[in-house]
Amino acid sequence: SQNNDKKIAVPKDFRILGTMNTNDKTHLYQISDALKRRFAFVEIPVPSVQVKDKEMSIALKHALKNNDVEKSQVSEHVVFEEGDLVDFDNSKSIELLTTAYFILAIVRIEKPLGTAILTGIYQNLVSGFEMKLDSLKVLDSALNSALTPQLEQMSSEFFNLFLKFFETDEKKKIGRAHV
């Protein structure tokens, strides 16, 4: 009620941290310049391919945590080294994890997507491992659910190049037969 308004003291060192992805940047133009000057903007780039193993390990670790799965439950598919890094030489499902990574890396050429997208893809893969589903169908489903929304805002030129990159020889033959 109006009579019971309480005041809260805010310390001088109080800070508000906010995050935004690249799509949210358009909303910055709606804020006055005076207000924008009161914020510090720190851009965090997308991890480079040079740190692929580390990013894949982090994404997989988060996927397991988000799915409430212990490492031992996926040990048939993924082997971990000390320090939570994936042992890429001895992991049975490394091809799926790596394929997902490189498809995301291709999308990143056009749109800078962070590790959270890779984590989402890996969450779907982990679910598929647990349910012992066909690995290629799980990969397809994981990529479709995580990347399709991201592809919607891409230029048609990049999208067509992206599709051509993944065309199978059979699809190319069918396409030529209709020309």
JSON list of C-alpha atoms in Angstrom, two decimals:
[
{"chain": "A", "resi": 1, "resn": "SER", "atom": "CA", "xyz": [0.00, 0.00, 0.00]},
{"chain": "A", "resi": 2, "resn": "GLN", "atom": "CA", "xyz": [1.03, 3.63, -0.34]},
{"chain": "A", "resi": 3, "resn": "ASN", "atom": "CA", "xyz": [1.46, 4.20, 3.40]},
{"chain": "A", "resi": 4, "resn": "ASN", "atom": "CA", "xyz": [3.79, 1.24, 3.88]},
{"chain": "A", "resi": 5, "resn": "ASP", "atom": "CA", "xyz": [6.42, 2.24, 1.27]},
{"chain": "A", "resi": 6, "resn": "LYS", "atom": "CA", "xyz": [9.80, 1.08, 2.45]},
{"chain": "A", "resi": 7, "resn": "LYS", "atom": "CA", "xyz": [13.08, 2.54, 1.28]},
{"chain": "A", "resi": 8, "resn": "ILE", "atom": "CA", "xyz": [15.95, 0.29, 0.38]},
{"chain": "A", "resi": 9, "resn": "ALA", "atom": "CA", "xyz": [19.49, 1.61, 0.63]},
{"chain": "A", "resi": 10, "resn": "VAL", "atom": "CA", "xyz": [21.59, 0.83, -2.43]},
{"chain": "A", "resi": 11, "resn": "PRO", "atom": "CA", "xyz": [25.35, 0.59, -1.80]},
{"chain": "A", "resi": 12, "resn": "LYS", "atom": "CA", "xyz": [27.59, 2.80, -3.93]},
{"chain": "A", "resi": 13, "resn": "ASP", "atom": "CA", "xyz": [29.39, -0.24, -5.33]},
{"chain": "A", "resi": 14, "resn": "PHE", "atom": "CA", "xyz": [26.14, -1.88, -6.47]},
{"chain": "A", "resi": 15, "resn": "ARG", "atom": "CA", "xyz": [26.40, -3.19, -10.04]},
{"chain": "A", "resi": 16, "resn": "ILE", "atom": "CA", "xyz": [23.90, -4.61, -12.49]},
{"chain": "A", "resi": 17, "resn": "LEU", "atom": "CA", "xyz": [25.20, -7.09, -15.01]},
{"chain": "A", "resi": 18, "resn": "GLY", "atom": "CA", "xyz": [23.17, -7.78, -18.11]},
{"chain": "A", "resi": 19, "resn": "THR", "atom": "CA", "xyz": [23.73, -9.90, -21.14]},
{"chain": "A", "resi": 20, "resn": "MET", "atom": "CA", "xyz": [22.46, -9.75, -24.66]},
{"chain": "A", "resi": 21, "resn": "ASN", "atom": "CA", "xyz": [23.03, -11.72, -27.78]},
{"chain": "A", "resi": 22, "resn": "THR", "atom": "CA", "xyz": [23.69, -10.19, -31.18]},
{"chain": "A", "resi": 23, "resn": "ASN", "atom": "CA", "xyz": [19.97, -10.09, -31.99]},
{"chain": "A", "resi": 24, "resn": "ASP", "atom": "CA", "xyz": [19.31, -7.91, -28.94]},
{"chain": "A", "resi": 25, "resn": "LYS", "atom": "CA", "xyz": [21.70, -5.19, -30.13]},
{"chain": "A", "resi": 26, "resn": "THR", "atom": "CA", "xyz": [18.98, -3.59, -32.23]},
{"chain": "A", "resi": 27, "resn": "HIS", "atom": "CA", "xyz": [17.21, -2.63, -29.01]},
{"chain": "A", "resi": 28, "resn": "LEU", "atom": "CA", "xyz": [20.20, -0.51, -27.98]},
{"chain": "A", "resi": 29, "resn": "TYR", "atom": "CA", "xyz": [19.30, 2.08, -30.60]},
{"chain": "A", "resi": 30, "resn": "GLN", "atom": "CA", "xyz": [16.07, 2.73, -28.73]},
{"chain": "A", "resi": 31, "resn": "ILE", "atom": "CA", "xyz": [17.99, 3.83, -25.62]},
{"chain": "A", "resi": 32, "resn": "SER", "atom": "CA", "xyz": [19.13, 7.44, -25.34]},
{"chain": "A", "resi": 33, "resn": "ASP", "atom": "CA", "xyz": [22.83, 8.16, -25.72]},
{"chain": "A", "resi": 34, "resn": "ALA", "atom": "CA", "xyz": [22.91, 9.68, -22.22]},
{"chain": "A", "resi": 35, "resn": "LEU", "atom": "CA", "xyz": [21.69, 6.43, -20.72]},
{"chain": "A", "resi": 36, "resn": "LYS", "atom": "CA", "xyz": [24.01, 4.28, -22.88]},
{"chain": "A", "resi": 37, "resn": "ARG", "atom": "CA", "xyz": [27.05, 6.23, -21.60]},
{"chain": "A", "resi": 38, "resn": "ARG", "atom": "CA", "xyz": [26.32, 4.91, -18.12]},
{"chain": "A", "resi": 39, "resn": "PHE", "atom": "CA", "xyz": [26.97, 1.34, -19.22]},
{"chain": "A", "resi": 40, "resn": "ALA", "atom": "CA", "xyz": [30.17, -0.47, -20.05]},
{"chain": "A", "resi": 41, "resn": "PHE", "atom": "CA", "xyz": [29.79, -2.80, -23.00]},
{"chain": "A", "resi": 42, "resn": "VAL", "atom": "CA", "xyz": [32.06, -5.81, -23.15]},
{"chain": "A", "resi": 43, "resn": "GLU", "atom": "CA", "xyz": [31.80, -7.92, -26.28]},
{"chain": "A", "resi": 44, "resn": "ILE", "atom": "CA", "xyz": [32.68, -11.56, -25.82]},
{"chain": "A", "resi": 45, "resn": "PRO", "atom": "CA", "xyz": [33.62, -13.18, -29.12]},
{"chain": "A", "resi": 46, "resn": "VAL", "atom": "CA", "xyz": [32.58, -16.63, -30.22]},
{"chain": "A", "resi": 47, "resn": "PRO", "atom": "CA", "xyz": [35.22, -19.25, -29.34]},
{"chain": "A", "resi": 48, "resn": "SER", "atom": "CA", "xyz": [37.59, -19.90, -32.23]},
{"chain": "A", "resi": 49, "resn": "VAL", "atom": "CA", "xyz": [38.13, -23.27, -33.87]},
{"chain": "A", "resi": 50, "resn": "GLN", "atom": "CA", "xyz": [41.60, -23.33, -32.25]},
{"chain": "A", "resi": 51, "resn": "VAL", "atom": "CA", "xyz": [39.92, -24.06, -28.90]},
{"chain": "A", "resi": 52, "resn": "LYS", "atom": "CA", "xyz": [37.51, -26.65, -30.35]},
{"chain": "A", "resi": 53, "resn": "ASP", "atom": "CA", "xyz": [38.41, -29.44, -27.92]},
{"chain": "A", "resi": 54, "resn": "LYS", "atom": "CA", "xyz": [38.00, -27.19, -24.89]},
{"chain": "A", "resi": 55, "resn": "GLU", "atom": "CA", "xyz": [34.69, -25.75, -26.13]},
{"chain": "A", "resi": 56, "resn": "MET", "atom": "CA", "xyz": [33.36, -29.21, -26.95]},
{"chain": "A", "resi": 57, "resn": "SER", "atom": "CA", "xyz": [34.36, -30.46, -23.50]},
{"chain": "A", "resi": 58, "resn": "ILE", "atom": "CA", "xyz": [32.71, -27.51, -21.75]},
{"chain": "A", "resi": 59, "resn": "ALA", "atom": "CA", "xyz": [29.53, -27.84, -23.82]},
{"chain": "A", "resi": 60, "resn": "LEU", "atom": "CA", "xyz": [29.33, -31.58, -23.14]},
{"chain": "A", "resi": 61, "resn": "LYS", "atom": "CA", "xyz": [29.94, -31.07, -19.42]},
{"chain": "A", "resi": 62, "resn": "HIS", "atom": "CA", "xyz": [27.11, -28.49, -19.31]},
{"chain": "A", "resi": 63, "resn": "ALA", "atom": "CA", "xyz": [24.84, -30.75, -21.39]},
{"chain": "A", "resi": 64, "resn": "LEU", "atom": "CA", "xyz": [25.35, -33.59, -18.92]},
{"chain": "A", "resi": 65, "resn": "LYS", "atom": "CA", "xyz": [24.68, -31.26, -15.98]},
{"chain": "A", "resi": 66, "resn": "ASN", "atom": "CA", "xyz": [21.56, -29.77, -17.63]},
{"chain": "A", "resi": 67, "resn": "ASN", "atom": "CA", "xyz": [20.23, -33.26, -18.37]},
{"chain": "A", "resi": 68, "resn": "ASP", "atom": "CA", "xyz": [21.08, -34.38, -14.82]},
{"chain": "A", "resi": 69, "resn": "VAL", "atom": "CA", "xyz": [23.30, -37.15, -16.20]},
{"chain": "A", "resi": 70, "resn": "GLU", "atom": "CA", "xyz": [26.45, -38.45, -14.54]},
{"chain": "A", "resi": 71, "resn": "LYS", "atom": "CA", "xyz": [29.56, -38.94, -16.68]},
{"chain": "A", "resi": 72, "resn": "SER", "atom": "CA", "xyz": [29.47, -42.63, -15.83]},
{"chain": "A", "resi": 73, "resn": "GLN", "atom": "CA", "xyz": [26.05, -42.90, -17.52]},
{"chain": "A", "resi": 74, "resn": "VAL", "atom": "CA", "xyz": [27.53, -41.96, -20.89]},
{"chain": "A", "resi": 75, "resn": "SER", "atom": "CA", "xyz": [30.90, -43.68, -20.45]},
{"chain": "A", "resi": 76, "resn": "GLU", "atom": "CA", "xyz": [29.93, -46.10, -23.22]},
{"chain": "A", "resi": 77, "resn": "HIS", "atom": "CA", "xyz": [29.96, -43.12, -25.60]},
{"chain": "A", "resi": 78, "resn": "VAL", "atom": "CA", "xyz": [32.34, -40.53, -24.13]},
{"chain": "A", "resi": 79, "resn": "VAL", "atom": "CA", "xyz": [35.55, -40.95, -22.17]},
{"chain": "A", "resi": 80, "resn": "PHE", "atom": "CA", "xyz": [36.71, -38.11, -19.93]},
{"chain": "A", "resi": 81, "resn": "GLU", "atom": "CA", "xyz": [40.30, -37.27, -19.01]},
{"chain": "A", "resi": 82, "resn": "GLU", "atom": "CA", "xyz": [41.35, -35.54, -15.83]},
{"chain": "A", "resi": 83, "resn": "GLY", "atom": "CA", "xyz": [40.12, -31.96, -15.67]},
{"chain": "A", "resi": 84, "resn": "ASP", "atom": "CA", "xyz": [36.81, -32.78, -17.37]},
{"chain": "A", "resi": 85, "resn": "LEU", "atom": "CA", "xyz": [38.28, -32.71, -20.87]},
{"chain": "A", "resi": 86, "resn": "VAL", "atom": "CA", "xyz": [36.96, -35.27, -23.33]},
{"chain": "A", "resi": 87, "resn": "ASP", "atom": "CA", "xyz": [39.41, -37.96, -24.42]},
{"chain": "A", "resi": 88, "resn": "PHE", "atom": "CA", "xyz": [38.83, -37.50, -28.13]},
{"chain": "A", "resi": 89, "resn": "ASP", "atom": "CA", "xyz": [40.98, -40.46, -29.14]},
{"chain": "A", "resi": 90, "resn": "ASN", "atom": "CA", "xyz": [38.97, -43.00, -27.14]},
{"chain": "A", "resi": 91, "resn": "SER", "atom": "CA", "xyz": [35.41, -41.69, -27.30]},
{"chain": "A", "resi": 92, "resn": "LYS", "atom": "CA", "xyz": [33.02, -43.80, -29.36]},
{"chain": "A", "resi": 93, "resn": "SER", "atom": "CA", "xyz": [30.63, -40.95, -30.17]},
{"chain": "A", "resi": 94, "resn": "ILE", "atom": "CA", "xyz": [33.27, -38.35, -30.96]},
{"chain": "A", "resi": 95, "resn": "GLU", "atom": "CA", "xyz": [32.25, -38.29, -34.63]},
{"chain": "A", "resi": 96, "resn": "LEU", "atom": "CA", "xyz": [28.74, -37.14, -33.69]},
{"chain": "A", "resi": 97, "resn": "LEU", "atom": "CA", "xyz": [30.03, -34.52, -31.27]},
{"chain": "A", "resi": 98, "resn": "THR", "atom": "CA", "xyz": [32.61, -33.26, -33.77]},
{"chain": "A", "resi": 99, "resn": "THR", "atom": "CA", "xyz": [30.16, -33.23, -36.68]},
{"chain": "A", "resi": 100, "resn": "ALA", "atom": "CA", "xyz": [27.76, -31.14, -34.61]},
{"chain": "A", "resi": 101, "resn": "TYR", "atom": "CA", "xyz": [30.61, -28.80, -33.71]},
{"chain": "A", "resi": 102, "resn": "PHE", "atom": "CA", "xyz": [31.70, -28.26, -37.31]},
{"chain": "A", "resi": 103, "resn": "ILE", "atom": "CA", "xyz": [28.17, -27.69, -38.56]},
{"chain": "A", "resi": 104, "resn": "LEU", "atom": "CA", "xyz": [27.83, -25.01, -35.89]},
{"chain": "A", "resi": 105, "resn": "ALA", "atom": "CA", "xyz": [31.22, -23.62, -36.98]},
{"chain": "A", "resi": 106, "resn": "ILE", "atom": "CA", "xyz": [29.87, -23.23, -40.52]},
{"chain": "A", "resi": 107, "resn": "VAL", "atom": "CA", "xyz": [26.80, -21.39, -39.25]},
{"chain": "A", "resi": 108, "resn": "ARG", "atom": "CA", "xyz": [29.09, -19.16, -37.19]},
{"chain": "A", "resi": 109, "resn": "ILE", "atom": "CA", "xyz": [30.57, -17.81, -40.44]},
{"chain": "A", "resi": 110, "resn": "GLU", "atom": "CA", "xyz": [27.31, -15.93, -40.92]},
{"chain": "A", "resi": 111, "resn": "LYS", "atom": "CA", "xyz": [26.02, -15.64, -37.36]},
{"chain": "A", "resi": 112, "resn": "PRO", "atom": "CA", "xyz": [28.18, -15.51, -34.22]},
{"chain": "A", "resi": 113, "resn": "LEU", "atom": "CA", "xyz": [26.52, -18.13, -32.02]},
{"chain": "A", "resi": 114, "resn": "GLY", "atom": "CA", "xyz": [27.95, -18.98, -28.63]},
{"chain": "A", "resi": 115, "resn": "THR", "atom": "CA", "xyz": [28.69, -22.17, -26.77]},
{"chain": "A", "resi": 116, "resn": "ALA", "atom": "CA", "xyz": [25.14, -22.32, -25.39]},
{"chain": "A", "resi": 117, "resn": "ILE", "atom": "CA", "xyz": [23.91, -23.44, -28.82]},
{"chain": "A", "resi": 118, "resn": "LEU", "atom": "CA", "xyz": [26.50, -26.25, -28.86]},
{"chain": "A", "resi": 119, "resn": "THR", "atom": "CA", "xyz": [25.42, -27.20, -25.34]},
{"chain": "A", "resi": 120, "resn": "GLY", "atom": "CA", "xyz": [21.81, -27.45, -26.52]},
{"chain": "A", "resi": 121, "resn": "ILE", "atom": "CA", "xyz": [22.83, -29.69, -29.41]},
{"chain": "A", "resi": 122, "resn": "TYR", "atom": "CA", "xyz": [24.84, -31.88, -27.04]},
{"chain": "A", "resi": 123, "resn": "GLN", "atom": "CA", "xyz": [21.90, -32.10, -24.61]},
{"chain": "A", "resi": 124, "resn": "ASN", "atom": "CA", "xyz": [19.84, -33.68, -27.39]},
{"chain": "A", "resi": 125, "resn": "LEU", "atom": "CA", "xyz": [22.70, -36.03, -28.28]},
{"chain": "A", "resi": 126, "resn": "VAL", "atom": "CA", "xyz": [23.10, -37.10, -24.65]},
{"chain": "A", "resi": 127, "resn": "SER", "atom": "CA", "xyz": [19.37, -37.82, -24.45]},
{"chain": "A", "resi": 128, "resn": "GLY", "atom": "CA", "xyz": [19.71, -39.96, -27.56]},
{"chain": "A", "resi": 129, "resn": "PHE", "atom": "CA", "xyz": [22.68, -41.83, -26.06]},
{"chain": "A", "resi": 130, "resn": "GLU", "atom": "CA", "xyz": [20.65, -42.56, -22.94]},
{"chain": "A", "resi": 131, "resn": "MET", "atom": "CA", "xyz": [17.67, -43.84, -24.91]},
{"chain": "A", "resi": 132, "resn": "LYS", "atom": "CA", "xyz": [19.93, -45.83, -27.26]},
{"chain": "A", "resi": 133, "resn": "LEU", "atom": "CA", "xyz": [18.38, -44.22, -30.34]},
{"chain": "A", "resi": 134, "resn": "ASP", "atom": "CA", "xyz": [19.83, -44.24, -33.86]},
{"chain": "A", "resi": 135, "resn": "SER", "atom": "CA", "xyz": [22.77, -41.85, -33.64]},
{"chain": "A", "resi": 136, "resn": "LEU", "atom": "CA", "xyz": [22.28, -40.16, -37.03]},
{"chain": "A", "resi": 137, "resn": "LYS", "atom": "CA", "xyz": [18.60, -39.53, -36.35]},
{"chain": "A", "resi": 138, "resn": "VAL", "atom": "CA", "xyz": [19.50, -38.06, -32.98]},
{"chain": "A", "resi": 139, "resn": "LEU", "atom": "CA", "xyz": [22.14, -35.84, -34.58]},
{"chain": "A", "resi": 140, "resn": "ASP", "atom": "CA", "xyz": [19.62, -34.69, -37.19]},
{"chain": "A", "resi": 141, "resn": "SER", "atom": "CA", "xyz": [17.05, -33.92, -34.51]},
{"chain": "A", "resi": 142, "resn": "ALA", "atom": "CA", "xyz": [19.59, -32.15, -32.29]},
{"chain": "A", "resi": 143, "resn": "LEU", "atom": "CA", "xyz": [20.83, -29.94, -35.12]},
{"chain": "A", "resi": 144, "resn": "ASN", "atom": "CA", "xyz": [17.32, -29.26, -36.33]},
{"chain": "A", "resi": 145, "resn": "SER", "atom": "CA", "xyz": [16.01, -28.15, -32.94]},
{"chain": "A", "resi": 146, "resn": "ALA", "atom": "CA", "xyz": [19.04, -26.00, -32.08]},
{"chain": "A", "resi": 147, "resn": "LEU", "atom": "CA", "xyz": [19.99, -24.51, -35.43]},
{"chain": "A", "resi": 148, "resn": "THR", "atom": "CA", "xyz": [16.76, -24.13, -37.40]},
{"chain": "A", "resi": 149, "resn": "PRO", "atom": "CA", "xyz": [15.65, -21.07, -35.39]},
{"chain": "A", "resi": 150, "resn": "GLN", "atom": "CA", "xyz": [19.11, -19.56, -35.97]},
{"chain": "A", "resi": 151, "resn": "LEU", "atom": "CA", "xyz": [18.98, -20.12, -39.73]},
{"chain": "A", "resi": 152, "resn": "GLU", "atom": "CA", "xyz": [15.69, -18.27, -40.10]},
{"chain": "A", "resi": 153, "resn": "GLN", "atom": "CA", "xyz": [17.36, -14.85, -39.97]},
{"chain": "A", "resi": 154, "resn": "MET", "atom": "CA", "xyz": [20.26, -15.64, -42.28]},
{"chain": "A", "resi": 155, "resn": "SER", "atom": "CA", "xyz": [20.68, -14.21, -45.72]},
{"chain": "A", "resi": 156, "resn": "SER", "atom": "CA", "xyz": [19.20, -16.37, -48.44]},
{"chain": "A", "resi": 157, "resn": "GLU", "atom": "CA", "xyz": [22.60, -16.42, -50.16]},
{"chain": "A", "resi": 158, "resn": "PHE", "atom": "CA", "xyz": [24.33, -17.95, -47.13]},
{"chain": "A", "resi": 159, "resn": "PHE", "atom": "CA", "xyz": [21.40, -20.28, -46.47]},
{"chain": "A", "resi": 160, "resn": "ASN", "atom": "CA", "xyz": [21.58, -21.64, -50.05]},
{"chain": "A", "resi": 161, "resn": "LEU", "atom": "CA", "xyz": [25.35, -22.13, -49.75]},
{"chain": "A", "resi": 162, "resn": "PHE", "atom": "CA", "xyz": [24.79, -23.86, -46.41]},
{"chain": "A", "resi": 163, "resn": "LEU", "atom": "CA", "xyz": [22.27, -26.25, -47.98]},
{"chain": "A", "resi": 164, "resn": "LYS", "atom": "CA", "xyz": [24.53, -26.99, -50.96]},
{"chain": "A", "resi": 165, "resn": "PHE", "atom": "CA", "xyz": [27.35, -27.86, -48.60]},
{"chain": "A", "resi": 166, "resn": "PHE", "atom": "CA", "xyz": [25.23, -30.61, -47.08]},
{"chain": "A", "resi": 167, "resn": "GLU", "atom": "CA", "xyz": [23.65, -31.92, -50.26]},
{"chain": "A", "resi": 168, "resn": "THR", "atom": "CA", "xyz": [24.22, -35.62, -50.76]},
{"chain": "A", "resi": 169, "resn": "ASP", "atom": "CA", "xyz": [25.33, -37.01, -54.10]},
{"chain": "A", "resi": 170, "resn": "GLU", "atom": "CA", "xyz": [21.88, -38.58, -54.46]},
{"chain": "A", "resi": 171, "resn": "LYS", "atom": "CA", "xyz": [20.14, -35.25, -54.02]},
{"chain": "A", "resi": 172, "resn": "LYS", "atom": "CA", "xyz": [22.48, -33.66, -56.59]},
{"chain": "A", "resi": 173, "resn": "LYS", "atom": "CA", "xyz": [21.60, -36.40, -59.09]},
{"chain": "A", "resi": 174, "resn": "ILE", "atom": "CA", "xyz": [17.88, -35.89, -58.48]},
{"chain": "A", "resi": 175, "resn": "GLY", "atom": "CA", "xyz": [18.24, -32.13, -58.86]},
{"chain": "A", "resi": 176, "resn": "ARG", "atom": "CA", "xyz": [20.12, -32.48, -62.18]},
{"chain": "A", "resi": 177, "resn": "ALA", "atom": "CA", "xyz": [17.48, -34.88, -63.50]},
{"chain": "A", "resi": 178, "resn": "HIS", "atom": "CA", "xyz": [14.81, -32.19, -63.02]},
{"chain": "A", "resi": 179, "resn": "VAL", "atom": "CA", "xyz": [16.76, -29.42, -64.77]}
]
